[in-house]
Amino acid sequence: GSIPPVAPALDWEELLLALKEYELVLFIYENEEKNTLKKLLRSLSGKPSQTAVLIGPEGGFSDSEAEAVLAAGGRPVSLGSAILRTETAGLAVLAMLKYEWEL
């Protein structure tokens, strides 16, 4: 297995600038109703070289935070009908990525 890198903590503005370095920015967004992570991953033509995953705090992203992530290139997706806790959502996303990309 491979251990995914975890970037150091950044302030909000630094984070938004850093997103430009990633080929795919997955924005796990509790208000997304149309696109699921599964649909998005299966629509891609291949595995991106670098992927960032943004998971919000308990209570979710504010409207202004969501708008900023979208403006920075984030692709909003839901994880389905269940609302996961912040500490479990990351593990769920990693498992889904490993499954879809056969890592």
CSV table of N, CA, C and O in Angstrom, one decimal:
chain,number,residue,atom,x,y,z
A,1,GLY,N,0.8,-1.2,0.0
A,1,GLY,CA,0.0,0.0,0.0
A,1,GLY,C,0.9,1.2,0.0
A,1,GLY,O,2.0,1.2,0.3
A,2,SER,N,0.2,2.3,-0.4
A,2,SER,CA,0.9,3.6,-0.4
A,2,SER,C,0.2,4.5,0.6
A,2,SER,O,-1.0,4.5,0.8
A,3,ILE,N,1.0,5.3,1.3
A,3,ILE,CA,0.5,6.3,2.2
A,3,ILE,C,0.3,7.6,1.5
A,3,ILE,O,1.3,8.2,1.0
A,4,PRO,N,-0.9,8.1,1.5
A,4,PRO,CA,-1.2,9.4,0.8
A,4,PRO,C,-0.5,10.5,1.6
A,4,PRO,O,-0.6,10.5,2.8
A,5,PRO,N,0.1,11.5,0.9
A,5,PRO,CA,0.7,12.6,1.7
A,5,PRO,C,-0.4,13.5,2.2
A,5,PRO,O,-1.5,13.7,1.6
A,6,VAL,N,-0.2,14.0,3.4
A,6,VAL,CA,-1.1,15.0,4.0
A,6,VAL,C,-0.3,16.3,4.1
A,6,VAL,O,0.8,16.4,4.7
A,7,ALA,N,-0.8,17.3,3.5
A,7,ALA,CA,-0.1,18.6,3.4
A,7,ALA,C,-0.2,19.3,4.8
A,7,ALA,O,-1.1,19.1,5.6
A,8,PRO,N,0.8,20.2,5.1
A,8,PRO,CA,0.7,20.9,6.4
A,8,PRO,C,-0.5,21.9,6.4
A,8,PRO,O,-1.0,22.2,5.3
A,9,ALA,N,-0.9,22.3,7.6
A,9,ALA,CA,-2.0,23.2,7.7
A,9,ALA,C,-1.7,24.5,7.0
A,9,ALA,O,-0.5,25.0,7.1
A,10,LEU,N,-2.7,25.1,6.4
A,10,LEU,CA,-2.5,26.4,5.7
A,10,LEU,C,-3.7,27.3,6.1
A,10,LEU,O,-4.7,26.8,6.5
A,11,ASP,N,-3.5,28.6,6.1
A,11,ASP,CA,-4.6,29.4,6.3
A,11,ASP,C,-5.5,29.4,5.0
A,11,ASP,O,-5.1,28.9,4.0
A,12,TRP,N,-6.6,30.0,5.1
A,12,TRP,CA,-7.6,29.9,4.0
A,12,TRP,C,-7.1,30.4,2.7
A,12,TRP,O,-7.2,29.7,1.7
A,13,GLU,N,-6.5,31.6,2.7
A,13,GLU,CA,-6.0,32.1,1.4
A,13,GLU,C,-4.9,31.3,0.9
A,13,GLU,O,-4.8,31.1,-0.4
A,14,GLU,N,-4.0,30.8,1.7
A,14,GLU,CA,-2.9,29.9,1.2
A,14,GLU,C,-3.5,28.7,0.6
A,14,GLU,O,-3.0,28.2,-0.4
A,15,LEU,N,-4.5,28.1,1.2
A,15,LEU,CA,-5.1,26.9,0.7
A,15,LEU,C,-5.7,27.2,-0.7
A,15,LEU,O,-5.4,26.4,-1.6
A,16,LEU,N,-6.4,28.2,-0.9
A,16,LEU,CA,-7.0,28.5,-2.2
A,16,LEU,C,-5.9,28.7,-3.2
A,16,LEU,O,-6.1,28.2,-4.4
A,17,LEU,N,-4.8,29.3,-2.9
A,17,LEU,CA,-3.7,29.4,-3.9
A,17,LEU,C,-3.1,28.1,-4.2
A,17,LEU,O,-2.7,27.8,-5.3
A,18,ALA,N,-2.9,27.3,-3.2
A,18,ALA,CA,-2.3,25.9,-3.3
A,18,ALA,C,-3.1,25.0,-4.2
A,18,ALA,O,-2.6,24.1,-4.8
A,19,LEU,N,-4.4,25.2,-4.3
A,19,LEU,CA,-5.3,24.3,-5.1
A,19,LEU,C,-4.9,24.4,-6.6
A,19,LEU,O,-5.2,23.4,-7.3
A,20,LYS,N,-4.3,25.4,-7.0
A,20,LYS,CA,-3.9,25.5,-8.4
A,20,LYS,C,-2.8,24.5,-8.8
A,20,LYS,O,-2.7,24.2,-10.0
A,21,GLU,N,-2.2,23.9,-7.8
A,21,GLU,CA,-1.1,22.9,-8.1
A,21,GLU,C,-1.7,21.6,-8.4
A,21,GLU,O,-0.9,20.7,-8.8
A,22,TYR,N,-3.0,21.4,-8.2
A,22,TYR,CA,-3.5,20.0,-8.3
A,22,TYR,C,-4.3,19.9,-9.6
A,22,TYR,O,-5.1,20.8,-10.0
A,23,GLU,N,-4.2,18.7,-10.2
A,23,GLU,CA,-4.9,18.4,-11.4
A,23,GLU,C,-6.4,18.3,-11.1
A,23,GLU,O,-7.3,18.7,-11.9
A,24,LEU,N,-6.8,17.7,-10.0
A,24,LEU,CA,-8.1,17.5,-9.6
A,24,LEU,C,-8.3,17.9,-8.2
A,24,LEU,O,-7.5,17.5,-7.3
A,25,VAL,N,-9.3,18.8,-7.9
A,25,VAL,CA,-9.7,19.2,-6.6
A,25,VAL,C,-11.1,18.7,-6.3
A,25,VAL,O,-12.0,19.2,-6.8
A,26,LEU,N,-11.1,17.7,-5.4
A,26,LEU,CA,-12.4,17.2,-5.0
A,26,LEU,C,-12.9,18.0,-3.8
A,26,LEU,O,-12.3,18.1,-2.7
A,27,PHE,N,-14.1,18.6,-4.0
A,27,PHE,CA,-14.7,19.4,-2.9
A,27,PHE,C,-15.9,18.7,-2.4
A,27,PHE,O,-16.9,18.6,-3.0
A,28,ILE,N,-15.7,18.0,-1.3
A,28,ILE,CA,-16.7,17.2,-0.7
A,28,ILE,C,-17.7,18.2,0.0
A,28,ILE,O,-17.4,18.8,1.0
A,29,TYR,N,-18.8,18.4,-0.7
A,29,TYR,CA,-19.7,19.5,-0.3
A,29,TYR,C,-21.1,18.9,0.1
A,29,TYR,O,-21.8,18.3,-0.7
A,30,GLU,N,-21.5,19.2,1.3
A,30,GLU,CA,-22.8,18.7,1.8
A,30,GLU,C,-24.0,19.2,1.1
A,30,GLU,O,-25.1,18.6,1.1
A,31,ASN,N,-23.9,20.3,0.4
A,31,ASN,CA,-25.0,20.9,-0.4
A,31,ASN,C,-25.1,20.4,-1.8
A,31,ASN,O,-26.0,20.9,-2.6
A,32,GLU,N,-24.2,19.6,-2.3
A,32,GLU,CA,-24.2,19.1,-3.6
A,32,GLU,C,-25.3,18.1,-3.8
A,32,GLU,O,-25.3,17.1,-3.0
A,33,GLU,N,-26.1,18.2,-4.7
A,33,GLU,CA,-27.3,17.3,-4.9
A,33,GLU,C,-27.2,16.5,-6.2
A,33,GLU,O,-27.8,15.4,-6.3
A,34,LYS,N,-26.4,17.0,-7.2
A,34,LYS,CA,-26.4,16.3,-8.5
A,34,LYS,C,-25.2,15.3,-8.7
A,34,LYS,O,-25.4,14.2,-9.1
A,35,ASN,N,-24.1,15.8,-8.3
A,35,ASN,CA,-22.9,15.0,-8.6
A,35,ASN,C,-22.4,14.3,-7.3
A,35,ASN,O,-22.2,14.8,-6.3
A,36,THR,N,-22.2,13.0,-7.5
A,36,THR,CA,-21.6,12.2,-6.5
A,36,THR,C,-20.1,11.9,-6.8
A,36,THR,O,-19.7,12.0,-8.0
A,37,LEU,N,-19.3,11.6,-5.8
A,37,LEU,CA,-17.9,11.3,-6.1
A,37,LEU,C,-17.8,10.1,-7.1
A,37,LEU,O,-17.0,10.1,-8.0
A,38,LYS,N,-18.7,9.1,-6.9
A,38,LYS,CA,-18.7,8.0,-7.8
A,38,LYS,C,-18.9,8.4,-9.3
A,38,LYS,O,-18.1,8.0,-10.2
A,39,LYS,N,-19.9,9.2,-9.5
A,39,LYS,CA,-20.1,9.7,-10.9
A,39,LYS,C,-19.0,10.5,-11.5
A,39,LYS,O,-18.6,10.3,-12.6
A,40,LEU,N,-18.4,11.4,-10.6
A,40,LEU,CA,-17.3,12.2,-11.1
A,40,LEU,C,-16.1,11.3,-11.5
A,40,LEU,O,-15.5,11.4,-12.5
A,41,LEU,N,-15.7,10.4,-10.6
A,41,LEU,CA,-14.5,9.5,-10.8
A,41,LEU,C,-14.7,8.7,-12.0
A,41,LEU,O,-13.8,8.5,-12.8
A,42,ARG,N,-15.9,8.2,-12.2
A,42,ARG,CA,-16.2,7.3,-13.4
A,42,ARG,C,-16.2,8.1,-14.7
A,42,ARG,O,-16.1,7.6,-15.8
A,43,SER,N,-16.4,9.4,-14.6
A,43,SER,CA,-16.5,10.3,-15.8
A,43,SER,C,-15.1,10.7,-16.3
A,43,SER,O,-14.9,11.2,-17.4
A,44,LEU,N,-14.1,10.6,-15.4
A,44,LEU,CA,-12.7,11.0,-15.8
A,44,LEU,C,-12.1,10.0,-16.8
A,44,LEU,O,-12.4,8.8,-16.7
A,45,SER,N,-11.3,10.5,-17.7
A,45,SER,CA,-10.6,9.7,-18.7
A,45,SER,C,-9.4,8.9,-18.1
A,45,SER,O,-8.9,8.0,-18.7
A,46,GLY,N,-9.0,9.3,-17.0
A,46,GLY,CA,-7.8,8.6,-16.3
A,46,GLY,C,-7.6,9.1,-14.9
A,46,GLY,O,-8.4,9.9,-14.4
A,47,LYS,N,-6.6,8.6,-14.3
A,47,LYS,CA,-6.3,8.9,-12.9
A,47,LYS,C,-5.4,10.2,-13.0
A,47,LYS,O,-4.4,10.2,-13.6
A,48,PRO,N,-5.9,11.3,-12.3
A,48,PRO,CA,-5.1,12.5,-12.2
A,48,PRO,C,-3.7,12.3,-11.5
A,48,PRO,O,-3.6,11.4,-10.7
A,49,SER,N,-2.7,13.1,-11.9
A,49,SER,CA,-1.4,12.9,-11.3
A,49,SER,C,-1.4,13.4,-9.9
A,49,SER,O,-0.7,12.9,-9.0
A,50,GLN,N,-2.2,14.4,-9.6
A,50,GLN,CA,-2.3,14.9,-8.2
A,50,GLN,C,-3.7,15.3,-7.9
A,50,GLN,O,-4.4,16.0,-8.7
A,51,THR,N,-4.2,14.9,-6.8
A,51,THR,CA,-5.6,15.1,-6.4
A,51,THR,C,-5.6,15.7,-5.0
A,51,THR,O,-4.9,15.2,-4.1
A,52,ALA,N,-6.4,16.8,-4.8
A,52,ALA,CA,-6.6,17.4,-3.5
A,52,ALA,C,-8.0,17.1,-3.1
A,52,ALA,O,-8.9,17.0,-3.9
A,53,VAL,N,-8.2,16.8,-1.8
A,53,VAL,CA,-9.5,16.5,-1.3
A,53,VAL,C,-9.8,17.5,-0.1
A,53,VAL,O,-9.1,17.6,0.8
A,54,LEU,N,-10.9,18.3,-0.3
A,54,LEU,CA,-11.3,19.2,0.7
A,54,LEU,C,-12.6,18.7,1.4
A,54,LEU,O,-13.6,18.4,0.8
A,55,ILE,N,-12.4,18.6,2.7
A,55,ILE,CA,-13.5,18.1,3.6
A,55,ILE,C,-13.8,19.2,4.7
A,55,ILE,O,-12.8,19.6,5.3
A,56,GLY,N,-15.0,19.6,4.8
A,56,GLY,CA,-15.3,20.7,5.7
A,56,GLY,C,-15.4,20.3,7.2
A,56,GLY,O,-15.3,19.1,7.5
A,57,PRO,N,-15.5,21.3,8.0
A,57,PRO,CA,-15.7,21.1,9.4
A,57,PRO,C,-17.1,20.6,9.7
A,57,PRO,O,-18.0,20.6,8.9
A,58,GLU,N,-17.3,20.2,11.0
A,58,GLU,CA,-18.6,19.9,11.4
A,58,GLU,C,-19.5,21.1,11.2
A,58,GLU,O,-19.1,22.2,11.5
A,59,GLY,N,-20.7,20.9,10.6
A,59,GLY,CA,-21.5,22.0,10.3
A,59,GLY,C,-21.4,22.5,8.8
A,59,GLY,O,-22.2,23.2,8.3
A,60,GLY,N,-20.3,22.0,8.2
A,60,GLY,CA,-20.1,22.3,6.7
A,60,GLY,C,-19.4,23.6,6.4
A,60,GLY,O,-19.1,24.4,7.3
A,61,PHE,N,-19.3,23.8,5.1
A,61,PHE,CA,-18.7,25.0,4.6
A,61,PHE,C,-19.7,26.1,4.6
A,61,PHE,O,-20.9,25.9,4.4
A,62,SER,N,-19.3,27.4,4.8
A,62,SER,CA,-20.1,28.5,4.7
A,62,SER,C,-20.3,28.8,3.2
A,62,SER,O,-19.6,28.3,2.4
A,63,ASP,N,-21.4,29.6,2.9
A,63,ASP,CA,-21.6,29.9,1.5
A,63,ASP,C,-20.4,30.6,0.8
A,63,ASP,O,-20.0,30.3,-0.3
A,64,SER,N,-19.8,31.5,1.6
A,64,SER,CA,-18.6,32.2,1.0
A,64,SER,C,-17.4,31.3,0.8
A,64,SER,O,-16.7,31.4,-0.2
A,65,GLU,N,-17.2,30.3,1.7
A,65,GLU,CA,-16.1,29.4,1.6
A,65,GLU,C,-16.4,28.5,0.4
A,65,GLU,O,-15.5,28.2,-0.4
A,66,ALA,N,-17.6,28.0,0.2
A,66,ALA,CA,-18.0,27.2,-1.0
A,66,ALA,C,-17.7,27.9,-2.3
A,66,ALA,O,-17.1,27.4,-3.2
A,67,GLU,N,-18.1,29.2,-2.3
A,67,GLU,CA,-17.9,30.0,-3.5
A,67,GLU,C,-16.5,30.1,-3.8
A,67,GLU,O,-16.0,30.1,-5.0
A,68,ALA,N,-15.6,30.3,-2.8
A,68,ALA,CA,-14.2,30.5,-3.0
A,68,ALA,C,-13.6,29.2,-3.5
A,68,ALA,O,-12.7,29.3,-4.4
A,69,VAL,N,-14.0,28.1,-3.0
A,69,VAL,CA,-13.4,26.8,-3.5
A,69,VAL,C,-13.8,26.5,-4.9
A,69,VAL,O,-13.0,26.1,-5.7
A,70,LEU,N,-15.1,26.8,-5.3
A,70,LEU,CA,-15.5,26.7,-6.6
A,70,LEU,C,-14.8,27.6,-7.6
A,70,LEU,O,-14.4,27.1,-8.7
A,71,ALA,N,-14.5,28.8,-7.2
A,71,ALA,CA,-13.8,29.7,-8.0
A,71,ALA,C,-12.3,29.3,-8.2
A,71,ALA,O,-11.7,29.6,-9.2
A,72,ALA,N,-11.8,28.6,-7.2
A,72,ALA,CA,-10.4,28.0,-7.3
A,72,ALA,C,-10.3,26.7,-8.0
A,72,ALA,O,-9.3,26.1,-8.1
A,73,GLY,N,-11.4,26.2,-8.6
A,73,GLY,CA,-11.4,25.0,-9.4
A,73,GLY,C,-11.9,23.8,-8.7
A,73,GLY,O,-11.8,22.7,-9.3
A,74,GLY,N,-12.4,23.9,-7.5
A,74,GLY,CA,-13.0,22.7,-6.8
A,74,GLY,C,-14.1,22.1,-7.6
A,74,GLY,O,-15.0,22.8,-8.1
A,75,ARG,N,-14.2,20.8,-7.6
A,75,ARG,CA,-15.3,20.0,-8.2
A,75,ARG,C,-16.2,19.5,-7.1
A,75,ARG,O,-15.8,18.6,-6.4
A,76,PRO,N,-17.4,20.1,-7.0
A,76,PRO,CA,-18.2,19.7,-5.9
A,76,PRO,C,-18.9,18.4,-6.1
A,76,PRO,O,-19.4,18.1,-7.1
A,77,VAL,N,-18.8,17.5,-5.0
A,77,VAL,CA,-19.3,16.2,-5.1
A,77,VAL,C,-19.9,15.9,-3.7
A,77,VAL,O,-19.4,16.4,-2.7
A,78,SER,N,-20.9,15.0,-3.7
A,78,SER,CA,-21.4,14.4,-2.4
A,78,SER,C,-20.9,13.0,-2.3
A,78,SER,O,-20.4,12.4,-3.3
A,79,LEU,N,-21.0,12.5,-1.1
A,79,LEU,CA,-20.6,11.1,-0.8
A,79,LEU,C,-21.8,10.2,-0.7
A,79,LEU,O,-21.8,9.1,-0.3
A,80,GLY,N,-23.0,10.8,-1.2
A,80,GLY,CA,-24.2,10.0,-1.2
A,80,GLY,C,-25.1,10.6,-0.2
A,80,GLY,O,-25.0,11.7,0.3
A,81,SER,N,-26.1,9.8,0.2
A,81,SER,CA,-27.2,10.4,1.1
A,81,SER,C,-26.7,10.5,2.6
A,81,SER,O,-27.3,11.3,3.3
A,82,ALA,N,-25.7,9.7,3.0
A,82,ALA,CA,-25.3,9.8,4.4
A,82,ALA,C,-24.4,11.0,4.6
A,82,ALA,O,-23.6,11.4,3.8
A,83,ILE,N,-24.5,11.6,5.8
A,83,ILE,CA,-23.7,12.7,6.2
A,83,ILE,C,-22.6,12.1,7.1
A,83,ILE,O,-23.0,11.5,8.2
A,84,LEU,N,-21.4,12.1,6.7
A,84,LEU,CA,-20.3,11.5,7.5
A,84,LEU,C,-19.6,12.6,8.4
A,84,LEU,O,-19.6,13.8,8.1
A,85,ARG,N,-19.1,12.1,9.5
A,85,ARG,CA,-18.3,13.0,10.4
A,85,ARG,C,-17.0,13.4,9.7
A,85,ARG,O,-16.5,12.6,8.8
A,86,THR,N,-16.5,14.5,10.0
A,86,THR,CA,-15.2,15.0,9.4
A,86,THR,C,-14.1,13.9,9.5
A,86,THR,O,-13.4,13.7,8.6
A,87,GLU,N,-14.0,13.3,10.7
A,87,GLU,CA,-12.9,12.4,10.9
A,87,GLU,C,-13.1,11.0,10.1
A,87,GLU,O,-12.1,10.3,9.9
A,88,THR,N,-14.3,10.7,9.7
A,88,THR,CA,-14.5,9.5,8.9
A,88,THR,C,-14.6,9.8,7.4
A,88,THR,O,-14.4,8.9,6.6
A,89,ALA,N,-15.0,11.0,7.0
A,89,ALA,CA,-15.2,11.3,5.6
A,89,ALA,C,-13.9,11.2,4.8
A,89,ALA,O,-13.9,10.6,3.7
A,90,GLY,N,-12.8,11.6,5.4
A,90,GLY,CA,-11.5,11.4,4.7
A,90,GLY,C,-11.1,10.0,4.4
A,90,GLY,O,-10.7,9.7,3.3
A,91,LEU,N,-11.4,9.1,5.4
A,91,LEU,CA,-11.1,7.7,5.2
A,91,LEU,C,-12.0,7.1,4.1
A,91,LEU,O,-11.6,6.3,3.3
A,92,ALA,N,-13.3,7.5,4.1
A,92,ALA,CA,-14.2,7.1,3.1
A,92,ALA,C,-13.8,7.5,1.7
A,92,ALA,O,-13.8,6.7,0.8
A,93,VAL,N,-13.4,8.7,1.6
A,93,VAL,CA,-12.9,9.2,0.3
A,93,VAL,C,-11.7,8.5,-0.2
A,93,VAL,O,-11.6,8.1,-1.4
A,94,LEU,N,-10.7,8.3,0.7
A,94,LEU,CA,-9.5,7.5,0.3
A,94,LEU,C,-9.9,6.1,-0.2
A,94,LEU,O,-9.4,5.6,-1.2
A,95,ALA,N,-10.8,5.5,0.5
A,95,ALA,CA,-11.2,4.1,0.1
A,95,ALA,C,-11.9,4.1,-1.2
A,95,ALA,O,-11.6,3.3,-2.1
A,96,MET,N,-12.7,5.1,-1.5
A,96,MET,CA,-13.4,5.2,-2.8
A,96,MET,C,-12.4,5.5,-3.9
A,96,MET,O,-12.5,4.9,-5.0
A,97,LEU,N,-11.4,6.4,-3.6
A,97,LEU,CA,-10.4,6.6,-4.7
A,97,LEU,C,-9.6,5.4,-4.9
A,97,LEU,O,-9.3,5.0,-6.1
A,98,LYS,N,-9.1,4.7,-3.9
A,98,LYS,CA,-8.4,3.4,-4.1
A,98,LYS,C,-9.2,2.4,-4.9
A,98,LYS,O,-8.6,1.8,-5.8
A,99,TYR,N,-10.4,2.3,-4.6
A,99,TYR,CA,-11.3,1.3,-5.3
A,99,TYR,C,-11.4,1.7,-6.8
A,99,TYR,O,-11.2,0.9,-7.7
A,100,GLU,N,-11.8,3.0,-7.1
A,100,GLU,CA,-12.1,3.4,-8.4
A,100,GLU,C,-10.8,3.4,-9.3
A,100,GLU,O,-10.8,3.1,-10.5
A,101,TRP,N,-9.7,3.8,-8.7
A,101,TRP,CA,-8.4,3.9,-9.4
A,101,TRP,C,-7.6,2.6,-9.3
A,101,TRP,O,-6.4,2.6,-9.8
A,102,GLU,N,-8.1,1.6,-8.6
A,102,GLU,CA,-7.4,0.3,-8.5
A,102,GLU,C,-6.0,0.5,-7.9
A,102,GLU,O,-5.0,-0.1,-8.5
A,103,LEU,N,-5.9,1.3,-6.9
A,103,LEU,CA,-4.6,1.5,-6.2
A,103,LEU,C,-4.2,0.4,-5.2
A,103,LEU,O,-5.1,-0.2,-4.6
